[in-house]
Amino acid sequence: MAAAIKDTVNNLLDKLHLTSNEGVPPQEPTAEQLKEVQEKYEKAKQEQIFTFYGSLSSAEKGLLYQQASSFDPERINELAEKALRPPPPSKEESEPKIEPLPEDATASVLESKQEDLDKWYQSGLGLIAENTVAVVLMAGGQGTRLGSSAPKGCFNIGLPSEKSLFQIQAERIYKLQQLAQKKHGKDKVVVPWYVMTSGPTRGPTEKFFKEHDYFGLEQENVVVFEQGVLPCISNDGKILLESKSKVAVAPDGNGGIYQALVTSSALSDMRKRGIQHIHAYCVDNCLVKVADPTFIGFAASKDVDIATKVVRKRSPKEPVGLILLKNGKPDTIEYSEIDERTTEAKDPHNQDLLKFRAANIVNHYYSFRFLETIPQWAHQLPHHVARKKIPYVDIWKGETIKPEKPNGVKLEQFVFDVFPRLGLDKFACMEVKREDEFSPLKNAKGTGEDDPDTSKRDIMQQGKKWIQASGATVVSEGDADHGVEISPLISYGGEGLDFLKGRTIKAPAVIEKEE
């Protein structure tokens, strides 16, 4: 019975992500410890979070104390004030001057000379062989829109192999290590993978990797860490309680990656390994070229601190954010912030192209020297407001309220908010082919856009194209246009498929072995 109760408590603590490494719940604080924290919240006029403290169990008191100790209530007040009562924007902010990035800060896979692409690829592969390249994966999201509560990286998009997004990406890393090892005659090549989760996804992510033996990667080279959270704030600036013993919190956005790299062991681990170049991307893109040697080589050759991949905007009305110059600095701008005339403007050098077409796909390169400076500027990044319906405990009645309209705000940072901190000499942009590198998974099956079916289709069509380029023929029954899944363990980017030359492949098919 006692064991069952302990298991129940530990399961609860795991869900709250407040257990220690040993699974032992935090202890109830001493009177002196409690007084010190309560006084901070009283001074900040946020003492309401302790309203029910006297009625809590010892374990619940420990949980609330630990959580309250992790926040600076004065800092929360500052953020809430800016969020709820923002200062009026300056003329420069309300009417920004926007321009495309200058040519010397950009390159395009669609237009670059093959010799340049080859040079960047070989340079990047060389840096990988020297064990100076790492990958950071932003994997905090759950598959809620997909009908799953599991981390989005666990999702099976319906490929013949039934591989998850995590497995597809892990196998690309594995293959890339092999390519670099073979090309440069190395005994061992390691591309460490730093997987940033959120509170709800950390446990399930770690369990998924363990159950699948890290998809062939070595456990010590897969580092799972957690992004931070911030309290949810009511419309009158008060920190909300999710329950009588827990502050309502929300992840601090993909921009929380910077602080999380520092507060976790990730950045220090990179330092120990001698990492110099980092590729960061989002888990939901099934076509992502993880640690893309061409991208790494391009960014390193320009000696920039940040580079970003973009795809061409499909049409003026496609609702995507853009990478551009805003008031003379590299930045992003949301679709809703651009007027129709600007949206439809044509490139003066090519009337077939939009002037502003560099669609942001959250796929970035960082120099390690830049990430080392995070403590100097992370606290200066802006927090964006998301007005939400946030369930909370009424401190007067002790009842949980589920509001019918937005009653508060969640604060988050965006990963690209750091761009304007850089001069143009330290920022670059590479345009890539959408059909080769970008197919996000955002919507439930059957939506017809950015859903499991389109993800599966794009991988299968890419495989078909690679096979045809190798000299093989792909046939489908009837009028169907089936594709072929090629395991990343066989080919990272279309290379190594000569063994298929002259063969006929009946689609749909999956190729997992060289035979």
Coordinates of C-alpha atoms in Angstrom, one line a residue:
M1 CA 0.0 0.0 0.0
A2 CA 2.8 2.4 1.0
A3 CA 4.6 1.6 -2.2
A4 CA 1.5 2.3 -4.3
I5 CA 1.0 5.6 -2.6
K6 CA 4.7 6.5 -3.2
D7 CA 4.4 5.6 -6.9
T8 CA 1.2 7.7 -7.1
V9 CA 3.0 10.7 -5.6
N10 CA 6.1 10.3 -7.8
N11 CA 3.9 10.0 -10.9
L12 CA 2.2 13.3 -9.9
L13 CA 5.6 15.0 -9.3
D14 CA 6.8 13.7 -12.7
K15 CA 3.8 15.3 -14.4
L16 CA 4.6 18.6 -12.6
H17 CA 8.3 18.1 -13.5
L18 CA 9.4 18.9 -10.0
T19 CA 11.1 15.7 -8.9
S20 CA 14.8 15.6 -8.3
N21 CA 17.0 13.2 -10.2
E22 CA 16.4 10.6 -7.5
G23 CA 12.6 10.9 -7.8
V24 CA 12.4 12.3 -4.2
P25 CA 9.8 15.1 -3.7
P26 CA 11.2 18.4 -2.5
Q27 CA 11.1 18.9 1.2
E28 CA 8.9 21.3 3.1
P29 CA 10.9 24.4 3.7
T30 CA 11.9 25.6 7.2
A31 CA 10.1 28.6 8.7
E32 CA 13.1 30.8 7.9
Q33 CA 13.3 29.6 4.3
L34 CA 9.6 30.1 3.8
K35 CA 9.7 33.6 5.3
E36 CA 12.5 34.7 3.1
V37 CA 10.6 33.7 -0.1
Q38 CA 7.3 35.0 1.1
E39 CA 8.8 38.4 1.9
K40 CA 10.0 38.7 -1.7
Y41 CA 6.5 38.0 -3.0
E42 CA 4.9 40.4 -0.5
K43 CA 7.3 43.1 -1.5
A44 CA 6.3 42.5 -5.2
K45 CA 2.6 42.4 -4.1
Q46 CA 2.3 38.8 -5.4
E47 CA 1.8 37.1 -2.0
Q48 CA -1.5 35.6 -3.2
I49 CA 0.4 32.5 -4.5
F50 CA 0.7 31.5 -0.8
T51 CA -3.0 31.9 -0.1
F52 CA -3.6 28.2 0.5
Y53 CA -0.2 27.3 1.9
G54 CA -1.4 26.5 5.4
S55 CA -3.8 23.9 4.1
L56 CA -1.3 22.0 1.9
S57 CA 0.4 18.7 2.7
S58 CA 4.1 18.7 3.5
A59 CA 4.9 17.5 -0.1
E60 CA 2.7 20.2 -1.7
K61 CA 4.3 22.8 0.5
G62 CA 7.7 21.6 -0.8
L63 CA 6.5 21.8 -4.4
L64 CA 5.1 25.3 -4.1
Y65 CA 8.2 26.6 -2.2
Q66 CA 10.5 25.1 -4.9
Q67 CA 8.5 26.6 -7.7
A68 CA 8.2 30.1 -6.0
S69 CA 12.0 30.1 -5.3
S70 CA 12.7 29.6 -9.0
F71 CA 11.1 32.9 -10.0
D72 CA 12.1 36.5 -9.3
P73 CA 8.7 38.2 -8.6
E74 CA 10.1 41.7 -9.2
R75 CA 11.3 40.6 -12.6
I76 CA 7.9 39.0 -13.3
N77 CA 6.3 42.4 -12.4
E78 CA 8.6 44.2 -14.9
L79 CA 7.6 41.8 -17.7
A80 CA 3.9 42.0 -16.8
E81 CA 4.0 45.8 -16.8
K82 CA 5.6 45.9 -20.3
A83 CA 3.2 43.2 -21.5
L84 CA 0.0 44.7 -20.2
R85 CA 0.9 48.4 -20.5
P86 CA 3.4 48.6 -23.3
P87 CA 4.9 52.0 -24.1
P88 CA 3.7 53.7 -27.3
P89 CA 5.9 52.6 -30.2
S90 CA 8.3 55.1 -31.7
K91 CA 7.8 56.3 -35.3
E92 CA 10.7 54.0 -36.3
E93 CA 8.9 51.0 -34.7
S94 CA 5.4 51.8 -36.0
E95 CA 6.6 52.7 -39.5
P96 CA 9.8 50.6 -40.0
K97 CA 11.9 50.9 -43.1
I98 CA 12.2 47.5 -44.6
E99 CA 14.5 46.2 -47.4
P100 CA 15.6 42.9 -48.7
L101 CA 18.9 41.6 -47.3
P102 CA 21.8 42.8 -49.4
E103 CA 23.3 40.4 -51.9
D104 CA 26.6 40.1 -50.1
A105 CA 24.8 38.6 -47.1
T106 CA 22.8 36.0 -49.1
A107 CA 23.2 33.0 -51.2
S108 CA 20.7 30.7 -53.0
V109 CA 20.9 27.0 -53.7
L110 CA 18.7 27.8 -56.6
E111 CA 21.1 30.2 -58.2
S112 CA 24.6 29.5 -56.8
K113 CA 27.3 27.9 -59.0
Q114 CA 27.7 24.2 -58.5
E115 CA 31.3 24.7 -57.7
D116 CA 30.4 27.0 -54.8
L117 CA 27.8 24.5 -53.4
D118 CA 30.4 21.8 -53.7
K119 CA 33.0 23.9 -51.9
W120 CA 30.7 24.7 -49.0
Y121 CA 29.6 21.0 -48.7
Q122 CA 33.2 19.8 -48.6
S123 CA 34.2 22.5 -46.1
G124 CA 31.2 21.7 -43.9
L125 CA 31.9 18.0 -44.1
G126 CA 35.5 18.7 -43.0
L127 CA 34.3 20.7 -40.0
I128 CA 32.0 17.8 -39.1
A129 CA 35.0 15.4 -39.4
E130 CA 36.9 17.6 -36.9
N131 CA 34.1 17.1 -34.3
T132 CA 33.4 20.8 -34.2
V133 CA 29.7 20.7 -35.3
A134 CA 26.7 20.2 -33.0
V135 CA 23.0 20.1 -33.5
V136 CA 20.3 21.7 -31.3
L137 CA 16.7 20.5 -31.8
M138 CA 13.8 22.5 -30.6
A139 CA 11.3 19.8 -29.6
G140 CA 9.1 21.2 -26.9
G141 CA 5.8 20.9 -28.7
Q142 CA 3.2 18.1 -28.2
G143 CA 1.2 16.6 -31.0
T144 CA -2.0 18.1 -29.7
R145 CA -3.2 19.3 -33.1
L146 CA -2.3 15.9 -34.5
G147 CA -4.5 14.1 -32.0
S148 CA -1.7 13.0 -29.8
S149 CA -0.5 14.1 -26.4
A150 CA 3.0 12.6 -27.0
P151 CA 6.0 14.8 -28.0
K152 CA 5.7 15.8 -31.7
G153 CA 9.0 14.1 -32.4
C154 CA 7.5 10.7 -31.5
F155 CA 4.9 11.1 -34.3
N156 CA 4.7 8.5 -37.1
I157 CA 3.8 10.4 -40.3
G158 CA 2.7 7.2 -42.1
L159 CA 5.8 6.2 -44.0
P160 CA 6.1 2.5 -45.1
S161 CA 8.9 2.2 -42.4
E162 CA 6.7 3.8 -39.8
K163 CA 9.6 5.8 -38.6
S164 CA 9.0 8.7 -36.2
L165 CA 10.3 12.3 -36.8
F166 CA 12.9 11.6 -34.1
Q167 CA 14.1 8.5 -35.8
I168 CA 14.4 10.1 -39.3
Q169 CA 16.5 13.0 -37.9
A170 CA 18.7 10.7 -35.7
E171 CA 19.4 8.5 -38.7
R172 CA 20.5 11.6 -40.7
I173 CA 23.0 12.4 -38.0
Y174 CA 24.2 8.8 -38.0
K175 CA 24.7 8.8 -41.8
L176 CA 26.4 12.2 -41.8
Q177 CA 28.9 11.0 -39.2
Q178 CA 29.6 8.0 -41.5
L179 CA 30.1 10.2 -44.5
A180 CA 32.5 12.5 -42.7
Q181 CA 34.4 9.6 -41.2
K182 CA 34.9 7.9 -44.5
K183 CA 35.8 11.0 -46.5
H184 CA 38.4 12.2 -44.0
G185 CA 39.7 8.8 -42.8
K186 CA 38.7 9.4 -39.1
D187 CA 38.4 6.7 -36.5
K188 CA 35.3 8.3 -35.1
V189 CA 33.1 11.3 -35.9
V190 CA 30.6 12.6 -33.4
V191 CA 27.8 15.2 -34.1
P192 CA 26.3 15.7 -30.6
W193 CA 22.5 16.2 -30.6
Y194 CA 21.1 18.6 -28.0
V195 CA 17.3 18.1 -27.7
M196 CA 15.4 20.9 -26.1
T197 CA 12.1 19.8 -24.6
S198 CA 9.4 21.5 -22.5
G199 CA 8.2 20.4 -19.1
P200 CA 5.4 18.1 -20.5
T201 CA 7.6 16.6 -23.2
R202 CA 10.9 16.0 -21.3
G203 CA 10.0 12.7 -19.6
P204 CA 8.3 11.1 -22.6
T205 CA 11.1 12.2 -24.9
E206 CA 13.8 10.6 -22.7
K207 CA 11.7 7.5 -22.4
F208 CA 11.2 7.3 -26.2
F209 CA 14.9 7.6 -26.9
K210 CA 15.8 4.9 -24.3
E211 CA 13.1 2.5 -25.6
H212 CA 14.6 2.9 -29.1
D213 CA 18.2 2.7 -28.0
Y214 CA 18.8 6.3 -29.2
F215 CA 18.2 5.1 -32.8
G216 CA 21.8 3.9 -33.2
L217 CA 23.4 7.1 -31.7
E218 CA 25.5 6.8 -28.5
Q219 CA 23.6 7.8 -25.4
E220 CA 26.3 10.2 -24.2
N221 CA 26.0 12.2 -27.5
V222 CA 22.2 12.8 -27.1
V223 CA 21.7 15.5 -24.5
V224 CA 18.1 16.2 -23.5
F225 CA 17.5 19.5 -21.7
E226 CA 14.5 21.6 -20.8
Q227 CA 13.4 25.1 -21.8
G228 CA 12.3 27.5 -19.1
V229 CA 8.8 28.5 -18.0
L230 CA 7.3 31.8 -16.9
P231 CA 4.2 32.3 -14.7
C232 CA 0.9 33.1 -16.3
I233 CA -0.3 36.6 -15.5
S234 CA -3.9 37.8 -15.0
N235 CA -5.1 40.9 -16.9
D236 CA -4.5 42.9 -13.8
G237 CA -0.9 41.8 -13.4
K238 CA -1.2 39.0 -10.8
I239 CA 0.5 35.7 -10.9
L240 CA -2.2 33.0 -11.4
L241 CA -2.4 29.7 -9.5
E242 CA -3.1 26.5 -11.5
S243 CA -3.9 24.7 -8.3
K244 CA -3.7 25.5 -4.6
S245 CA -0.1 24.2 -4.6
K246 CA 1.1 25.2 -8.1
V247 CA 1.7 28.4 -10.0
A248 CA 0.2 28.4 -13.5
V249 CA 3.2 28.5 -15.9
A250 CA 3.8 28.3 -19.7
P251 CA 7.0 27.6 -21.7
D252 CA 8.9 30.7 -22.5
G253 CA 8.8 30.3 -26.3
N254 CA 11.4 29.0 -28.7
G255 CA 13.5 32.1 -27.8
G256 CA 13.9 30.4 -24.4
I257 CA 16.5 28.3 -26.2
Y258 CA 19.2 30.8 -25.4
Q259 CA 18.7 30.9 -21.6
A260 CA 18.1 27.2 -21.5
L261 CA 21.5 26.5 -23.2
V262 CA 23.2 28.3 -20.4
T263 CA 21.2 27.1 -17.4
S264 CA 21.3 23.5 -18.5
S265 CA 24.6 21.6 -19.1
A266 CA 24.3 22.0 -22.9
L267 CA 26.6 25.0 -23.5
S268 CA 29.2 23.8 -21.1
D269 CA 29.1 20.4 -22.7
M270 CA 29.7 22.0 -26.1
R271 CA 32.6 23.9 -24.7
K272 CA 34.2 20.7 -23.3
R273 CA 33.8 19.0 -26.7
G274 CA 35.4 21.9 -28.7
I275 CA 32.2 22.7 -30.6
Q276 CA 32.5 25.8 -32.9
H277 CA 29.4 25.5 -35.2
I278 CA 25.8 24.8 -34.2
H279 CA 22.8 24.0 -36.4
A280 CA 19.4 24.6 -34.7
Y281 CA 16.0 23.6 -36.1
C282 CA 12.4 22.6 -35.2
V283 CA 11.3 19.0 -34.8
D284 CA 8.3 19.2 -37.1
N285 CA 10.2 19.6 -40.4
C286 CA 10.5 16.1 -41.8
L287 CA 12.8 17.2 -44.7
V288 CA 15.3 19.0 -42.5
K289 CA 18.9 18.5 -43.5
V290 CA 20.3 18.0 -40.0
A291 CA 23.8 19.6 -39.6
D292 CA 23.7 20.3 -43.4
P293 CA 27.4 20.4 -44.5
T294 CA 26.6 22.9 -47.3
F295 CA 24.9 25.3 -44.8
I296 CA 27.6 24.9 -42.2
G297 CA 30.3 25.4 -44.8
F298 CA 28.6 28.5 -46.2
A299 CA 28.2 30.1 -42.8
A300 CA 31.7 29.3 -41.7
S301 CA 33.2 30.6 -44.9
K302 CA 31.5 34.0 -44.3
D303 CA 32.6 33.9 -40.6
V304 CA 29.2 34.9 -39.4
D305 CA 27.6 34.5 -36.0
I306 CA 24.1 33.7 -37.2
A307 CA 22.9 32.4 -40.6
T308 CA 19.4 31.4 -41.4
K309 CA 17.8 29.2 -44.1
V310 CA 14.8 30.5 -46.0
V311 CA 12.5 29.3 -48.8
R312 CA 10.8 31.3 -51.5
K313 CA 7.4 32.6 -50.5
R314 CA 4.8 30.8 -52.7
S315 CA 2.6 33.8 -53.3
P316 CA 2.0 37.3 -52.0
K317 CA -0.8 36.1 -49.7
E318 CA 1.1 33.1 -48.1
P319 CA 1.0 33.9 -44.4
V320 CA 4.6 33.5 -43.5
G321 CA 7.2 35.6 -41.6
L322 CA 10.0 37.0 -43.7
I323 CA 13.7 37.6 -43.1
L324 CA 14.8 41.0 -44.2
L325 CA 16.4 44.3 -43.1
K326 CA 14.3 46.4 -40.7
N327 CA 15.6 49.8 -40.0
G328 CA 19.0 48.7 -41.3
K329 CA 19.3 45.6 -39.1
P330 CA 18.7 41.9 -39.9
D331 CA 15.3 41.0 -38.6
T332 CA 12.0 39.3 -39.2
I333 CA 8.6 40.6 -39.9
E334 CA 5.2 38.9 -39.7
Y335 CA 2.8 38.6 -42.6
S336 CA 0.2 40.7 -40.8
E337 CA 2.7 43.6 -40.4
I338 CA 3.2 44.2 -44.1
D339 CA 0.8 46.2 -46.3
E340 CA -0.6 44.7 -49.5
R341 CA 1.5 47.0 -51.8
T342 CA 4.7 45.8 -50.1
T343 CA 3.6 42.2 -50.0
E344 CA 3.0 42.2 -53.8
A345 CA 6.1 44.2 -54.8
K346 CA 8.3 42.6 -57.4
D347 CA 12.0 42.2 -57.4
P348 CA 13.4 45.1 -59.6
H349 CA 16.0 42.7 -61.1
N350 CA 13.5 39.9 -61.8
Q351 CA 9.8 40.7 -62.2
D352 CA 9.0 37.0 -61.9
L353 CA 10.0 37.1 -58.2
L354 CA 8.6 38.9 -55.2
K355 CA 10.8 41.6 -53.7
F356 CA 10.2 40.2 -50.2
R357 CA 10.3 36.5 -50.6
A358 CA 12.6 35.1 -47.9
A359 CA 10.2 33.0 -45.8
N360 CA 11.4 32.2 -42.3
I361 CA 11.6 28.4 -41.6
V362 CA 13.3 28.6 -38.2
N363 CA 16.4 26.8 -39.4
H364 CA 19.6 28.5 -38.1
Y365 CA 23.4 28.4 -37.8
Y366 CA 25.2 29.8 -34.8
S367 CA 28.8 30.3 -34.0
F368 CA 29.8 29.0 -30.6
R369 CA 31.6 32.2 -29.8
F370 CA 28.2 34.0 -30.2
L371 CA 26.4 31.5 -28.0
E372 CA 29.1 32.1 -25.4
T373 CA 27.8 35.7 -25.1
I374 CA 24.2 34.7 -24.2
P375 CA 24.5 35.9 -20.5
Q376 CA 25.3 39.4 -21.8
W377 CA 22.0 39.8 -23.7
A378 CA 19.4 37.1 -23.0
H379 CA 17.6 39.2 -20.4
Q380 CA 17.3 42.0 -22.9
L381 CA 15.3 40.1 -25.5
P382 CA 11.6 41.2 -25.6
H383 CA 8.8 39.2 -24.3
H384 CA 5.7 38.8 -26.6
V385 CA 2.2 38.6 -25.3
A386 CA -0.2 35.8 -26.0
R387 CA -3.7 36.5 -24.6
K388 CA -5.2 33.2 -23.5
K389 CA -8.0 31.6 -21.5
I390 CA -6.0 30.3 -18.5
P391 CA -7.7 28.0 -15.9
Y392 CA -6.9 29.3 -12.4
V393 CA -7.9 28.9 -8.8
D394 CA -10.0 31.7 -7.4
I395 CA -8.1 32.8 -4.2
W396 CA -11.3 33.9 -2.5
K397 CA -13.4 30.7 -3.1
G398 CA -10.7 28.1 -3.6
E399 CA -12.4 26.9 -6.7
T400 CA -10.9 26.2 -10.1
I401 CA -12.3 28.5 -12.8
K402 CA -12.2 27.7 -16.5
P403 CA -12.7 31.1 -18.2
E404 CA -14.8 31.5 -21.3
K405 CA -12.7 34.5 -22.6
P406 CA -9.1 35.4 -22.3
N407 CA -8.4 36.3 -18.7
G408 CA -4.6 36.6 -18.8
V409 CA -1.4 36.5 -20.7
K410 CA 1.4 34.0 -21.4
L411 CA 4.8 35.5 -22.1
E412 CA 7.2 34.1 -24.6
Q413 CA 10.4 35.0 -26.5
F414 CA 11.1 34.2 -30.1
V415 CA 14.3 32.7 -31.3
F416 CA 14.8 35.4 -34.0
D417 CA 14.5 38.3 -31.6
V418 CA 18.3 38.2 -31.4
F419 CA 18.9 38.9 -35.1
P420 CA 18.9 42.7 -34.8
R421 CA 21.8 42.5 -32.3
L422 CA 24.1 41.6 -35.1
G423 CA 25.7 43.8 -37.8
L424 CA 25.3 42.7 -41.4
D425 CA 28.9 41.5 -41.4
K426 CA 27.9 38.8 -38.9
F427 CA 24.6 37.7 -40.4
A428 CA 23.9 35.7 -43.5
C429 CA 20.9 34.0 -45.2
M430 CA 20.8 30.9 -47.5
E431 CA 17.8 30.3 -49.8
V432 CA 17.0 26.6 -50.2
K433 CA 14.5 24.7 -52.3
R434 CA 11.2 24.2 -50.4
E435 CA 10.6 20.8 -51.9
D436 CA 14.0 19.6 -50.8
E437 CA 14.2 21.0 -47.3
F438 CA 10.9 22.2 -45.8
S439 CA 7.7 20.3 -45.1
P440 CA 6.3 21.2 -41.6
L441 CA 3.9 19.1 -39.7
K442 CA 1.3 21.5 -38.2
N443 CA -2.2 20.1 -38.8
A444 CA -4.3 17.0 -38.3
K445 CA -4.5 14.3 -40.9
G446 CA -6.9 15.1 -43.7
T447 CA -6.3 18.9 -43.5
G448 CA -4.5 18.8 -46.9
E449 CA -1.8 21.3 -45.9
D450 CA 1.2 20.8 -43.5
D451 CA -0.3 17.5 -42.2
P452 CA 0.9 13.9 -41.9
D453 CA -0.1 13.2 -45.5
T454 CA 1.8 16.1 -47.0
S455 CA 4.9 15.2 -44.9
K456 CA 4.8 11.6 -46.0
R457 CA 4.2 12.7 -49.7
D458 CA 7.2 15.1 -49.6
I459 CA 9.6 12.5 -48.3
M460 CA 8.4 9.9 -50.7
Q461 CA 8.6 12.2 -53.7
Q462 CA 12.1 13.3 -52.7
G463 CA 13.1 9.6 -52.6
K464 CA 11.6 9.1 -56.0
K465 CA 13.6 12.0 -57.4
W466 CA 16.8 10.7 -55.9
I467 CA 16.3 7.3 -57.4
Q468 CA 15.6 8.6 -60.8
A469 CA 18.7 10.8 -60.6
S470 CA 20.7 7.6 -59.9
G471 CA 19.6 6.1 -63.2
A472 CA 16.8 3.9 -61.9
T473 CA 13.1 3.9 -63.0
V474 CA 10.2 4.3 -60.7
V475 CA 6.8 2.9 -61.8
S476 CA 3.4 3.1 -60.1
E477 CA 0.2 1.3 -60.7
G478 CA -2.4 3.1 -62.7
D479 CA -2.5 6.9 -62.5
A480 CA -1.1 7.0 -59.0
D481 CA 2.0 9.0 -58.4
H482 CA 3.5 7.0 -55.5
G483 CA 7.0 7.8 -54.2
V484 CA 9.8 5.8 -52.6
E485 CA 11.0 6.1 -49.0
I486 CA 14.8 6.0 -48.8
S487 CA 16.3 5.3 -45.4
P488 CA 18.6 8.1 -44.2
L489 CA 21.0 5.2 -43.3
I490 CA 21.3 4.6 -47.0
S491 CA 21.5 8.2 -48.2
Y492 CA 21.7 11.6 -46.5
G493 CA 21.0 13.8 -49.4
G494 CA 20.7 11.6 -52.6
E495 CA 24.3 10.3 -52.6
G496 CA 25.3 6.7 -52.6
L497 CA 22.5 5.3 -54.7
D498 CA 24.5 4.1 -57.7
F499 CA 23.6 0.5 -56.8
L500 CA 20.1 1.2 -58.1
K501 CA 21.2 2.2 -61.6
G502 CA 19.3 0.4 -64.3
R503 CA 16.8 -1.1 -61.9
T504 CA 13.0 -0.6 -61.9
I505 CA 11.4 0.2 -58.5
K506 CA 7.7 -0.4 -58.1
A507 CA 6.2 2.4 -55.9
P508 CA 5.3 2.8 -53.2
A509 CA 8.4 1.2 -51.8
V510 CA 11.0 1.6 -49.0
I511 CA 14.7 1.1 -49.6
E512 CA 16.6 0.3 -46.4
K513 CA 19.4 -1.8 -47.6
E514 CA 22.0 -1.8 -50.4
E515 CA 20.8 -4.8 -52.3

